[in-house]
Short mmCIF file of C-alpha atoms and ligand atoms in Angstrom, two decimals:
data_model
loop_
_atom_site.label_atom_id
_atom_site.label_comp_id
_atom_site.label_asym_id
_atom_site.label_seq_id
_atom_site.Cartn_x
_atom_site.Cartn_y
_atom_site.Cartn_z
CA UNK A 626 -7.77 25.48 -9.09
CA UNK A 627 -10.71 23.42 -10.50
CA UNK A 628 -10.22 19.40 -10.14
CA UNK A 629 -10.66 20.03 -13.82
CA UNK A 630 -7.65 19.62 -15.95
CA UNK A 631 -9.26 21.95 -18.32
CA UNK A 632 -10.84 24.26 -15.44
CA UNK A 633 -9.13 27.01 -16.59
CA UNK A 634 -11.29 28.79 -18.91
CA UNK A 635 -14.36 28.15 -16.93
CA UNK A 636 -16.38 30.05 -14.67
CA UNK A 637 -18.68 27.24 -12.99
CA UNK A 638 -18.24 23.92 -12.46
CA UNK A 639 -19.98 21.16 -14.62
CA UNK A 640 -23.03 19.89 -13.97
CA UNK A 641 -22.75 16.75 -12.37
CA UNK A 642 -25.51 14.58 -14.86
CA UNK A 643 -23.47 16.14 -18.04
CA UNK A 644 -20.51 14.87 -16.25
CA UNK A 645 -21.86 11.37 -15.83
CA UNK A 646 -23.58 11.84 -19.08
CA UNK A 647 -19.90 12.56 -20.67
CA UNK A 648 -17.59 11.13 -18.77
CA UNK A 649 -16.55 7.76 -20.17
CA UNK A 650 -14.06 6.90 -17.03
CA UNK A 651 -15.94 3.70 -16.75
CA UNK A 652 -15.20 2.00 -19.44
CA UNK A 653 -11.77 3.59 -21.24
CA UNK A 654 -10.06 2.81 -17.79
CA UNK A 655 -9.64 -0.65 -19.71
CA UNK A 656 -7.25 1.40 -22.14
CA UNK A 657 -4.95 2.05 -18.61
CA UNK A 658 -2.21 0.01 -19.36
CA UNK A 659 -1.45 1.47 -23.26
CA UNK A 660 -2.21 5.26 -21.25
CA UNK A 661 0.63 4.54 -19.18
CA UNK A 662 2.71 2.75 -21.80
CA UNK A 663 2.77 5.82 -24.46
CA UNK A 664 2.73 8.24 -21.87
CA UNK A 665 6.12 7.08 -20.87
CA UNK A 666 7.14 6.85 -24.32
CA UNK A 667 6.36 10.42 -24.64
CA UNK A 668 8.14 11.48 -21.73
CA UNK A 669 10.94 9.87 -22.38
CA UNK A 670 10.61 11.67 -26.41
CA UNK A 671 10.06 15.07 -24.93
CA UNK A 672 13.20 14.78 -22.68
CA UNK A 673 15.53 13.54 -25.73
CA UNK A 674 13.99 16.09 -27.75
CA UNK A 675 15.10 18.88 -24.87
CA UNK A 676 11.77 19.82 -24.14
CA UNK A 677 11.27 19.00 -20.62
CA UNK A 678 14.55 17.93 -18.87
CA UNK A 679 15.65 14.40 -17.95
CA UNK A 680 15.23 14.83 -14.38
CA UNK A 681 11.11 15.41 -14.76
CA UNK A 682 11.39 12.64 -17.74
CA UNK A 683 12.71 10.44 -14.99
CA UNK A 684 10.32 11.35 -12.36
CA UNK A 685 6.93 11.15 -14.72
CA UNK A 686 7.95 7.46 -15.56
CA UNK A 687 8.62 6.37 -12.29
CA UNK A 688 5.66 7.99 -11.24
CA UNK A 689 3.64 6.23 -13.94
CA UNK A 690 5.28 2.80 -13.27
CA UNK A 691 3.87 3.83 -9.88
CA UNK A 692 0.16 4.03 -10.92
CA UNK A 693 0.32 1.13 -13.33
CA UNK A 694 1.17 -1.10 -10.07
CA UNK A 695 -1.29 0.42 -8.40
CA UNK A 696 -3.93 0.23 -10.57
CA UNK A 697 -2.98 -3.60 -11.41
CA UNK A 698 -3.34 -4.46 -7.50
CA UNK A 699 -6.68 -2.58 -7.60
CA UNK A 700 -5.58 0.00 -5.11
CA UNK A 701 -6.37 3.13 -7.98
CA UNK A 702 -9.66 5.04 -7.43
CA UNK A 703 -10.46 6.05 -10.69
CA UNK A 704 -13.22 9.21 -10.49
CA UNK A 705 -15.81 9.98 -12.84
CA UNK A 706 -15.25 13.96 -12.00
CA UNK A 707 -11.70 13.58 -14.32
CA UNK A 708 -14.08 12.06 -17.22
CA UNK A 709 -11.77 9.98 -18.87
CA UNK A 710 -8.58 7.34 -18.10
CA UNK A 711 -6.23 10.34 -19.52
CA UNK A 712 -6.89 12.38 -16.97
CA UNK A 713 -7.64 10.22 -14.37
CA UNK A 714 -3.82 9.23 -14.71
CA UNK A 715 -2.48 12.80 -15.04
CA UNK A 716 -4.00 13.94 -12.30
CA UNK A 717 -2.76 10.85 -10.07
CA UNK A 718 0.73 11.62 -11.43
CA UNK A 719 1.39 15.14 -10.28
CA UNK A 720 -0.47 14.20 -6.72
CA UNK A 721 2.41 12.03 -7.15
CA UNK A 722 5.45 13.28 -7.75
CA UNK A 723 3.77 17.45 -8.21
CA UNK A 724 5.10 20.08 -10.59
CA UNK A 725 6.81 17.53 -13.26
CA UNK A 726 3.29 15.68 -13.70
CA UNK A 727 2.23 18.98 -14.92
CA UNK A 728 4.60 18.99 -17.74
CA UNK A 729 3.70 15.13 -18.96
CA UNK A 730 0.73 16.76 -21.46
CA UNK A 731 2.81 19.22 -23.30
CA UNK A 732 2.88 18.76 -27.00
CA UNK A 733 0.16 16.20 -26.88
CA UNK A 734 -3.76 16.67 -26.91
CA UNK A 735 -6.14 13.84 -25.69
CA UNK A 736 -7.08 13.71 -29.36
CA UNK A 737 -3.86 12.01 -30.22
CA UNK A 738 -3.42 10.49 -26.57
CA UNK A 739 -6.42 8.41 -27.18
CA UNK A 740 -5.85 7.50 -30.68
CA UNK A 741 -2.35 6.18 -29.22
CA UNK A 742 -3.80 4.21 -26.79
CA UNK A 743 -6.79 2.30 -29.21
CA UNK A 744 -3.80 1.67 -31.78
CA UNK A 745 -1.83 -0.08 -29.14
CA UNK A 746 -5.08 -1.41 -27.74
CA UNK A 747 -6.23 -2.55 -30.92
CA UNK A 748 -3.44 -4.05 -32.08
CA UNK A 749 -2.80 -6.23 -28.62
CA UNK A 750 -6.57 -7.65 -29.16
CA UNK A 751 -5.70 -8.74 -32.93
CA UNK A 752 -3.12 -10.64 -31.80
CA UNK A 753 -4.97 -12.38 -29.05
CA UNK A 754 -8.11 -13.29 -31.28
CA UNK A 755 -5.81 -14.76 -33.79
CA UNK A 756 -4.26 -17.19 -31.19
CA UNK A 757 -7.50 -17.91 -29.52
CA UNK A 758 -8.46 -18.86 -33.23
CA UNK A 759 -5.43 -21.33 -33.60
CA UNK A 760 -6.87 -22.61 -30.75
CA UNK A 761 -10.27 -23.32 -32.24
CA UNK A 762 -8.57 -24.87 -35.71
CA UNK A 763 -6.21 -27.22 -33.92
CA UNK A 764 -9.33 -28.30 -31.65
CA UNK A 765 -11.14 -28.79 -35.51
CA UNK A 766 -8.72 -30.39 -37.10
CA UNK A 767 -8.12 -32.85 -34.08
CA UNK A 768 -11.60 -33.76 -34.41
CA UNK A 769 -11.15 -34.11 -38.28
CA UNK A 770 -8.09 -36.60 -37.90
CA UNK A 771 -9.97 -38.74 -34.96
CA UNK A 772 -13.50 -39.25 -37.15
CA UNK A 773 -11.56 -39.55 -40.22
CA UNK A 774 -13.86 -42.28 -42.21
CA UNK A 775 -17.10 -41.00 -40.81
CA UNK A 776 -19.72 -40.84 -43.72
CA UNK A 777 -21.88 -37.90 -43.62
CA UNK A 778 -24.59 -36.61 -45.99
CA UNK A 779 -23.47 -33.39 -47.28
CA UNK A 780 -26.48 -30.99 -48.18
CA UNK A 781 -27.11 -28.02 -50.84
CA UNK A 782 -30.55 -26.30 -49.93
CA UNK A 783 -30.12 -28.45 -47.04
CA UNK A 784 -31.34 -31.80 -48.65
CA UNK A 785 -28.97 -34.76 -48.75
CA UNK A 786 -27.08 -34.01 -51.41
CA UNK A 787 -23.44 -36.27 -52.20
CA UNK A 788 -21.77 -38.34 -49.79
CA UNK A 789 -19.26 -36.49 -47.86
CA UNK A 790 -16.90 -37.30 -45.29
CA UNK A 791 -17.42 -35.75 -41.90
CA UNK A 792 -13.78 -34.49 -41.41
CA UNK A 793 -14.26 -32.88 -44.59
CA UNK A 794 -17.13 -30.53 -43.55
CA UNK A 795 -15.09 -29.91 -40.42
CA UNK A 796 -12.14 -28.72 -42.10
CA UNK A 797 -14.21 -25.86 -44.26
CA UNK A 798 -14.16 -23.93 -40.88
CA UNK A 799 -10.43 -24.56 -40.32
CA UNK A 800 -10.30 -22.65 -43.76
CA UNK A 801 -12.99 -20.40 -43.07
CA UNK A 802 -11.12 -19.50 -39.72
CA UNK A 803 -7.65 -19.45 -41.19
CA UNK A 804 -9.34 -16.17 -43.25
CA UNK A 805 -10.23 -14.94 -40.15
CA UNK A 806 -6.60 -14.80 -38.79
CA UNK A 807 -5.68 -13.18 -42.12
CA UNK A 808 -8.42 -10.78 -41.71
CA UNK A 809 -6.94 -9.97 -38.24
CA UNK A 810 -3.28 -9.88 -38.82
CA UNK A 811 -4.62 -7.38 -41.89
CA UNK A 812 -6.28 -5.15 -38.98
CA UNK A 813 -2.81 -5.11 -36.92
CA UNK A 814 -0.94 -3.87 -39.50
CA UNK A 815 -3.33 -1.35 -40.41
CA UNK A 816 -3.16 -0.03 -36.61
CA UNK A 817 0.16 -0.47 -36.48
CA UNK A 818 0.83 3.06 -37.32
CA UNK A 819 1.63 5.83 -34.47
CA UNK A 820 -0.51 9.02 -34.53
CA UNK A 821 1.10 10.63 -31.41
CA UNK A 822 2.47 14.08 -32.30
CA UNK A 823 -0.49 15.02 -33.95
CA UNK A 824 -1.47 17.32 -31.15
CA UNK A 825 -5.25 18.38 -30.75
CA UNK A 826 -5.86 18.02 -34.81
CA UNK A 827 -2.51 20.36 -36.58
CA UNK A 828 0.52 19.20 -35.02
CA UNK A 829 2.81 21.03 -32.50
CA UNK A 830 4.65 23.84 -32.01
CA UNK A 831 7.02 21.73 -30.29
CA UNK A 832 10.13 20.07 -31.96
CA UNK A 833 9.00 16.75 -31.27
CA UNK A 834 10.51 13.63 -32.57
CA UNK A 835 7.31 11.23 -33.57
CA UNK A 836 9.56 8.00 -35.29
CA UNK A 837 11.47 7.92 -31.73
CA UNK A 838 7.95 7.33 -30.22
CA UNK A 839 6.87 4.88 -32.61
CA UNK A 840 10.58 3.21 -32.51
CA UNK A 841 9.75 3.03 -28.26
CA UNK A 842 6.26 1.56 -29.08
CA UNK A 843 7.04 -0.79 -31.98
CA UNK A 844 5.10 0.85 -34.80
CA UNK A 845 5.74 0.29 -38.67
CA UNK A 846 5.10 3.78 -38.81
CA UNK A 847 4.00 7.21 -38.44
CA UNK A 848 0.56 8.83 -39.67
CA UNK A 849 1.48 11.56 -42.36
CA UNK A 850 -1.45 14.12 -41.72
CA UNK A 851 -2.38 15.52 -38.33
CA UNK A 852 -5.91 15.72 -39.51
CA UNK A 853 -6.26 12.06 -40.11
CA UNK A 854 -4.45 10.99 -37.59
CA UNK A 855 -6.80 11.91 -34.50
CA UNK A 856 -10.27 11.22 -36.68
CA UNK A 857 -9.12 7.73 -38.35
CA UNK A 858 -11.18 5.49 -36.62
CA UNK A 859 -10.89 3.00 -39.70
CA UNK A 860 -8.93 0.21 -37.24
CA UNK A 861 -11.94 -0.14 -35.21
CA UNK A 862 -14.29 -0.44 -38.17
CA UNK A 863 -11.87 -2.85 -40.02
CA UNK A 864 -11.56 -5.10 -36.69
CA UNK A 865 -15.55 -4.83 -36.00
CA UNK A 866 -15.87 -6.06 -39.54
CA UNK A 867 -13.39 -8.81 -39.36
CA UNK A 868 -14.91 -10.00 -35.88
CA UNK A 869 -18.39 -9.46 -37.46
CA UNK A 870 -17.11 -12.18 -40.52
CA UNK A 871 -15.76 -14.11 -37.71
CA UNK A 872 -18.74 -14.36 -35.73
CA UNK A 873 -20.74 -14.85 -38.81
CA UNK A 874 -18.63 -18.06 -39.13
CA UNK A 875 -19.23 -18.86 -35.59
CA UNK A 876 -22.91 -18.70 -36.09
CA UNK A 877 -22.55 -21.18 -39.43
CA UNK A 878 -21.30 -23.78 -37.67
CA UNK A 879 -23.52 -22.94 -34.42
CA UNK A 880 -26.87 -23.59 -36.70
CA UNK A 881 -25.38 -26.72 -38.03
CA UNK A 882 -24.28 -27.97 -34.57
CA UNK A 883 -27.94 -27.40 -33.65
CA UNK A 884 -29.08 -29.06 -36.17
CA UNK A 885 -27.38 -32.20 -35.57
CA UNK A 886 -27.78 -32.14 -32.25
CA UNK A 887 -31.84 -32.12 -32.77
CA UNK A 888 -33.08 -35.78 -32.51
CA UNK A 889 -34.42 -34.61 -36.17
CA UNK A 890 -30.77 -35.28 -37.05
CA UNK A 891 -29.08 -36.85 -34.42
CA UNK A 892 -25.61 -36.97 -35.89
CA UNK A 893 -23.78 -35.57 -32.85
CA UNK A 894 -24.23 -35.31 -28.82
CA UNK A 895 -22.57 -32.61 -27.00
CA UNK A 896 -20.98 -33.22 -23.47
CA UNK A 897 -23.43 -32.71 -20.55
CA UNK A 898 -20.88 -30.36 -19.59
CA UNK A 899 -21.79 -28.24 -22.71
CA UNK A 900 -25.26 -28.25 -22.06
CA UNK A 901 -27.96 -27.08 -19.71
CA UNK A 902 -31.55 -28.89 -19.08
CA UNK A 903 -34.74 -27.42 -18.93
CA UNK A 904 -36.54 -26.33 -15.64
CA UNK A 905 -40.29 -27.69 -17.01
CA UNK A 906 -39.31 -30.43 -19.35
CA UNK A 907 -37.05 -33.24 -17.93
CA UNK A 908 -36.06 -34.84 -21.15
CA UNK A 909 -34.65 -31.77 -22.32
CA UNK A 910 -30.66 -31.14 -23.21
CA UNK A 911 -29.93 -28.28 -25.00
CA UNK A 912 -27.21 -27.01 -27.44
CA UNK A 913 -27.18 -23.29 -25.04
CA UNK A 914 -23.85 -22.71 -26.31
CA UNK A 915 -23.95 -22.61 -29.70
CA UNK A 916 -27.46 -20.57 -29.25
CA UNK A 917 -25.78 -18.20 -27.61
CA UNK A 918 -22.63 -18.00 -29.76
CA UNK A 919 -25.51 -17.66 -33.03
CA UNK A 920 -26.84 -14.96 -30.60
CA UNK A 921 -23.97 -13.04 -29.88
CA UNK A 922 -23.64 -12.90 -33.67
CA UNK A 923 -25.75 -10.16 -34.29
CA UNK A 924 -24.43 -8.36 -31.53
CA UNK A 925 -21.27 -8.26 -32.72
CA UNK A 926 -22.55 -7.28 -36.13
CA UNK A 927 -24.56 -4.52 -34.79
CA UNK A 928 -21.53 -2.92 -33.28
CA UNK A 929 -19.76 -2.85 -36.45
CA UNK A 930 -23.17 -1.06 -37.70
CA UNK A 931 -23.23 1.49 -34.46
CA UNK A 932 -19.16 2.47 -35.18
CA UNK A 933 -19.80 2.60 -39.49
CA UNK A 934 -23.00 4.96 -38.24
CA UNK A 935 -21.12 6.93 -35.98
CA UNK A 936 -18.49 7.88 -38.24
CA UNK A 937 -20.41 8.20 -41.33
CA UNK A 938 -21.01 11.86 -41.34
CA UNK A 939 -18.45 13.36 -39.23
CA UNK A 940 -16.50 16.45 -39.96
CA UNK A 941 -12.68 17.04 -39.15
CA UNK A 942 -10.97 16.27 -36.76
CA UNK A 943 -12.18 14.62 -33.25
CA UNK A 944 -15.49 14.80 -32.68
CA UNK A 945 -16.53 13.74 -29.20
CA UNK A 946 -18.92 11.32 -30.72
CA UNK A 947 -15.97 9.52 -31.33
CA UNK A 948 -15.56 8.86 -27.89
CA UNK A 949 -18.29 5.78 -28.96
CA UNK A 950 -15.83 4.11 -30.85
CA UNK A 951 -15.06 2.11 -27.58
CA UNK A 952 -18.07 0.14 -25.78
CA UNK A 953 -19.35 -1.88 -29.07
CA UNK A 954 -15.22 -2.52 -29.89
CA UNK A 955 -14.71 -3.50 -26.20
CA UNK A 956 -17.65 -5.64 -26.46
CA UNK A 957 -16.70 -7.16 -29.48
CA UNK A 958 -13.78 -8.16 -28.48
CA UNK A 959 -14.68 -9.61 -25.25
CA UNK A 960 -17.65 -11.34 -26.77
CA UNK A 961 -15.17 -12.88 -29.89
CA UNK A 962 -12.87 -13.86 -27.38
CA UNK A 963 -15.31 -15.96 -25.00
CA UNK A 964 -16.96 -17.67 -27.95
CA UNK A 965 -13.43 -18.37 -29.56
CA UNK A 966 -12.56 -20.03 -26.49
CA UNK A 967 -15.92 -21.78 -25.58
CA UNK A 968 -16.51 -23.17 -29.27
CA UNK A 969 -13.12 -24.87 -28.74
CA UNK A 970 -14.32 -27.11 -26.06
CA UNK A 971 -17.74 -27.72 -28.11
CA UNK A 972 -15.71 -29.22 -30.19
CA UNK A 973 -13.21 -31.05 -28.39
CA UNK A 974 -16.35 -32.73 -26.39
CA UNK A 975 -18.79 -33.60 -29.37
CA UNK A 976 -19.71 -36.61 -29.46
CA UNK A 977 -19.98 -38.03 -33.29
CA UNK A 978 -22.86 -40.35 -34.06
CA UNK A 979 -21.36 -41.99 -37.01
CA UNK A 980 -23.88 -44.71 -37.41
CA UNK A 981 -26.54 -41.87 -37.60
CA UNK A 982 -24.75 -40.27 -40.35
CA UNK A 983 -24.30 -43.29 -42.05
CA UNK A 984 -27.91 -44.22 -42.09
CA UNK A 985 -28.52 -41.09 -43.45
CA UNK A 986 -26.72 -41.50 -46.38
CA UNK A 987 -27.70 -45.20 -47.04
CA UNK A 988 -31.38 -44.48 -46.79
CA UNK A 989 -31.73 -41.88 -49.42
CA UNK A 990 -30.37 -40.81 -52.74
CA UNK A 991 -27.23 -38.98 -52.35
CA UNK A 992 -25.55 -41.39 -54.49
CA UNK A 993 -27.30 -40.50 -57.17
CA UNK A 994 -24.63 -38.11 -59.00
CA UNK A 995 -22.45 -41.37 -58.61
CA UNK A 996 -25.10 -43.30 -60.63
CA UNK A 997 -25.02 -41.15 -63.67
CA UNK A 998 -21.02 -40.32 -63.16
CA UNK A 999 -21.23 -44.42 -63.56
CA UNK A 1000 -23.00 -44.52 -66.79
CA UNK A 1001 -20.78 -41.31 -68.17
CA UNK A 1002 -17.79 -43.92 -67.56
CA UNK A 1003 -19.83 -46.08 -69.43
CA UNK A 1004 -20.27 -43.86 -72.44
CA UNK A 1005 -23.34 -42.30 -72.01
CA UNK A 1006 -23.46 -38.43 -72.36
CA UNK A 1007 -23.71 -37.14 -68.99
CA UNK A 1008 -26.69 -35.58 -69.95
CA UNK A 1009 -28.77 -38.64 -70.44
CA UNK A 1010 -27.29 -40.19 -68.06
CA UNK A 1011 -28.79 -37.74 -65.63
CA UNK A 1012 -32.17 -38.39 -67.02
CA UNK A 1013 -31.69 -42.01 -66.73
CA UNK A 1014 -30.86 -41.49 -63.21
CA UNK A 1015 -33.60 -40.00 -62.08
CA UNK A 1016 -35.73 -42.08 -63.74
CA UNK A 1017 -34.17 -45.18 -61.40
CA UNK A 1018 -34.85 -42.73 -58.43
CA UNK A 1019 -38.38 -41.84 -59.39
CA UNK A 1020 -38.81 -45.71 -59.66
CA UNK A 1021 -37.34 -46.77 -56.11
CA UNK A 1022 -39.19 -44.13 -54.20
CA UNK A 1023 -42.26 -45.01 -55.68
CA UNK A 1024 -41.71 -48.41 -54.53
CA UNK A 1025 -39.99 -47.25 -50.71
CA UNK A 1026 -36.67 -48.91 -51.84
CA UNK A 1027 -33.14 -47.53 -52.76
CA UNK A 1028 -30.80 -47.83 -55.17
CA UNK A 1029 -28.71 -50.69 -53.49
CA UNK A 1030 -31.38 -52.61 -53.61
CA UNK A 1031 -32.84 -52.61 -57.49
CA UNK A 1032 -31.56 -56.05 -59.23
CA UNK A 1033 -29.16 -55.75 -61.83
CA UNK A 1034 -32.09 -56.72 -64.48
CA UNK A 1035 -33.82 -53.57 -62.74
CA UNK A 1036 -30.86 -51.53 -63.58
CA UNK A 1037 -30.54 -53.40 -67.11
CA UNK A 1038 -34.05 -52.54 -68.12
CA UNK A 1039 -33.46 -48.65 -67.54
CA UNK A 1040 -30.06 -48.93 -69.32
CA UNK A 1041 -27.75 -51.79 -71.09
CA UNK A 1042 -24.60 -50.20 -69.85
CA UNK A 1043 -25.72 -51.59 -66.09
CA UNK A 1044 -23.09 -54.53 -65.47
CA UNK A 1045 -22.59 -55.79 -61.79
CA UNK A 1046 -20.14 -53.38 -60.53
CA UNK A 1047 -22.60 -50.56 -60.09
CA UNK A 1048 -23.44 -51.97 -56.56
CA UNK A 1049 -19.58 -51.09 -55.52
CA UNK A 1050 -20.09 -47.91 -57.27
CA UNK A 1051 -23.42 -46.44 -55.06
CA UNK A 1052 -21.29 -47.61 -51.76
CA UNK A 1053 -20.94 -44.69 -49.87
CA UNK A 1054 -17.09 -45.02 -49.56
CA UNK A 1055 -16.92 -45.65 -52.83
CA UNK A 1056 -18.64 -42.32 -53.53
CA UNK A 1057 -16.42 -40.79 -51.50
CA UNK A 1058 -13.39 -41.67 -52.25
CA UNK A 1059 -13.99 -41.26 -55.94
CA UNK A 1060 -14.20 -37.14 -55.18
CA UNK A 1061 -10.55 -36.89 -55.65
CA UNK A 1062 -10.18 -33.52 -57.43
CA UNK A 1063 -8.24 -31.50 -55.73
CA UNK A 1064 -10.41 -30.26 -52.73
CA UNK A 1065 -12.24 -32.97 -53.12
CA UNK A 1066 -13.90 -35.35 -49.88
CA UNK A 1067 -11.83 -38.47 -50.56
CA UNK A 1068 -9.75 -39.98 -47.90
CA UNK A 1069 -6.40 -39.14 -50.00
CA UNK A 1070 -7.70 -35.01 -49.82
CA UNK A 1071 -8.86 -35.14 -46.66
CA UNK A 1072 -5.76 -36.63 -45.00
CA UNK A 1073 -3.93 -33.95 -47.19
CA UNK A 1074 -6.07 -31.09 -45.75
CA UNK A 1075 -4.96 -32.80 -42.43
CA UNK A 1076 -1.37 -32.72 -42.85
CA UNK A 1077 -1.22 -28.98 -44.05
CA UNK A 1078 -3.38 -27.80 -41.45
CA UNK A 1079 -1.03 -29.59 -39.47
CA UNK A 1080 1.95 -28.12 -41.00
CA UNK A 1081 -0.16 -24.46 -40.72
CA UNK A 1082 -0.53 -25.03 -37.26
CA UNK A 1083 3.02 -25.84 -36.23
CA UNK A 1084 4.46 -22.62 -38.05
CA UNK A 1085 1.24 -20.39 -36.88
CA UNK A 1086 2.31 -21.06 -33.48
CA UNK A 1087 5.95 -20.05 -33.96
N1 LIG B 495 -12.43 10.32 -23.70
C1 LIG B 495 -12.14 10.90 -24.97
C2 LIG B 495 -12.43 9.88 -26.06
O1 LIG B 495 -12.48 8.75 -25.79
C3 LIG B 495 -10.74 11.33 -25.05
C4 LIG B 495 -10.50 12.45 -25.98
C5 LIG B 495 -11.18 13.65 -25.50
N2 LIG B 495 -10.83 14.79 -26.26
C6 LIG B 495 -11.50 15.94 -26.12
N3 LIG B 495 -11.11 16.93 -26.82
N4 LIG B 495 -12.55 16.06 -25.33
O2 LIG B 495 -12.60 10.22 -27.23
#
């Protein structure tokens, strides 16, 4: 017999480059552990179901338990001659225990094995994202509650823009990355749904008993058509998307770390530990991490492009181009994963530089919205208020000053409504804390944001 499962029908053995060339042993072997775990789900379905008898139900699973242990001490030898980690397994088993190993595959096709195995795959990687995410949003909001008070300028077409506090720009990526876990819990429940039984593309002759299987492997529930069952690959494209979003968010908050970290900015230092030096220049420090994470962005977006690609114009059922549904996801995930859990420490480590910040705000105009919103409270239509504004800013740069320091007769001469408490009113707290709409950057929302993230946290890692 032909070390090929499928030798059967064959005359000559395959040529060993389109073997390597289509053999994809090397990286599905990752897949080994969901293999063996619906394998023994079906084996224990086909022996309920009377279709092989307990006995050989008993043997496969012990045999299977067999080759998990052996794989997980690193004792298996997987060979790129049985192509894939289905087969690799199968053929292990009945060297195993013989004749029963043979009867493991009946009423299944590797069409539906595999779709098993990246469901269960799939889902176990959604759920480990979203609690390497928690991760990230407690480190985040830790930092939020600890520089709570810290003045920042916040920008729009990054100019200094309104007075903001620091903890507040912080906490738009808790919310940003609570999205994300949505987006991901969204992905498990659309792969929690069992397409075993589906056979090679039409079902089985067999009388099979799919919810059993999906009872034994905790799925919500069974696919309805056979067809769609083995060519849905829309789990991986809905997780490549979500991690793509999520590394997109990443990648925000990379450029801005950057940015600060520049001496351009200087508003925060990241630990030496974070950072790596330069092998020309000695001064140098730089922000690798976040580089890398921006990086990895469009890698991770790419793969979500390569998988969309791949399935955009293929017929029904499996096609072995889907077979390249799994390096970009594998990738992905292992890329998401590392930068989850580096940008955690990034943040636990930054140093803030809150007189920097500070400085920034003082010495410039971003209290200028607060000037008019003064003179609106005054009873002056916000409209030429504005104008009146800017005409007080034209004025101070053109003499290098700010705003703090015109004279009240200054002020008086642009508008009568100018009384002495306008100099309280352009202090950056004071700007600040007047931004209490809900949502807003006061201290009163941001210590709200702080105790339901806090709240969110506590129940997200129930
Ligand atoms: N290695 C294959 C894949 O990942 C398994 C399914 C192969 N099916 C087939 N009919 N050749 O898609």
């Amino acid at each position: 017999m032909s070390e090929k499962l499928w030798g059967g029908r064959f005359e000559r053995s395959t040529d060993e480059m389109i073997n390597d060339f289509q053999a994809s042993i090397s990286f599905d072997k990752r897949l080994y552990r969901e293999d063996i775990q619906g394998s023994i789900a079906h084996a224990k379905m086909l022996a309920r179901c009377e279709i092989i008898s307990v006995d050989d139900s008993e043997k496969i699973i012990a045999g299977l338990k067999k080759i998990l242990a052996q794989i997980e001490a690193g004792e298996f030898e997987f060979k790129t001659a049985l192509e894939d980690i289905h087969m690799n397994i199968e053929a292990a088993l009945t060297a195993e225990i013989g004749e029963a190993g043979g009867r493991l595959h009946t009423a299944r096709s590797r069409n539906d094995q595999v779709a098993l195995d990246m469901h269960l795959y799939v889902r176990r990687q959604a759920c480990e994202i979203r609690r390497l995410l928690i991760e990230l949003q407690k480190a985040l909001v830790d930092a939020a509650e600890k520089n709570l008070g810290v003045i920042m300028p916040g920008y729009t077409h990054l100019q200094r823009a309104q007075p903001i506090l620091f903890s507040h720009h912080l906490l738009a990526y808790f919310e940003m990355l609570t999205r994300d876990g949505e987006r991901f819990a969204g992905v498990y429940d659309r792969a929690n749904i069992m397409p075993l039984g589906a056979g090679a593309l039409a079902g089985t002759t067999f009388p099979i008993d799919r919810n059993f299987v999906a009872d034994e492997l905790d799925f919500d529930a069974v696919y309805q058509n056979s067809l769609d069952a083995v060519s849905d690959r829309d789990y991986v494209l809905e997780f490549l998307a979500a991690a793509s979003i999520l590394m997109v968010h990443l990648s925000r908050l990379s450029e801005e770390i950057i940015l600060w970290c520049s001496r351009e900015f200087s508003f925060v230092e990241l630990d030496d530990a974070h950072c790596t030096g330069s092998s020309m220049m000695p001064q140098k420090k730089n922000p690798d991490v976040p580089e890398l994470v921006r990086g990895k962005a469009g890698r991770v977006i790419g793969h979500l492009m390569a998988m969309l690609t791949t399935v955009k114009s293929l017929p029904l059922a499996y096609n072995k181009d889907l077979q390249e549904d799994k390096e970009g996801l594998f990738d992905a995930i292992d890329t998401v994963k590392f930068s989850l859990a580096v940008f955690a420490q990034i943040i636990a480590g930054m140093k803030v530089r809150a007189e920097n910040m500070r400085r920034a705000v003082e010495e410039d105009f971003s209290n200028a919205t607060d000037l008019a919103d003064y003179l609106v409270r005054k009873n002056i239509p916000f409209r030429q208020a504005h104008e009146i504004s800017g005409k007080l800013v034209h004025e101070c740069i053109s003499r290098g000053i700010y705003l703090k320091d015109l004279t009240l007769d200054e002020f008086k001469s642009f508008s009568d409504r100018f009384d002495a408490d306008i100099y309280e009113a352009l202090k950056p707290e004071t700007c600040v804390d007047a931004r209490n709409s809900l949502g807003g950057t006061a201290t009163e929302q941001v210590k709200r944001q702080i105790s339901n993230a806090r709240e969110w946290l506590k129940e997200a890692a129930q």
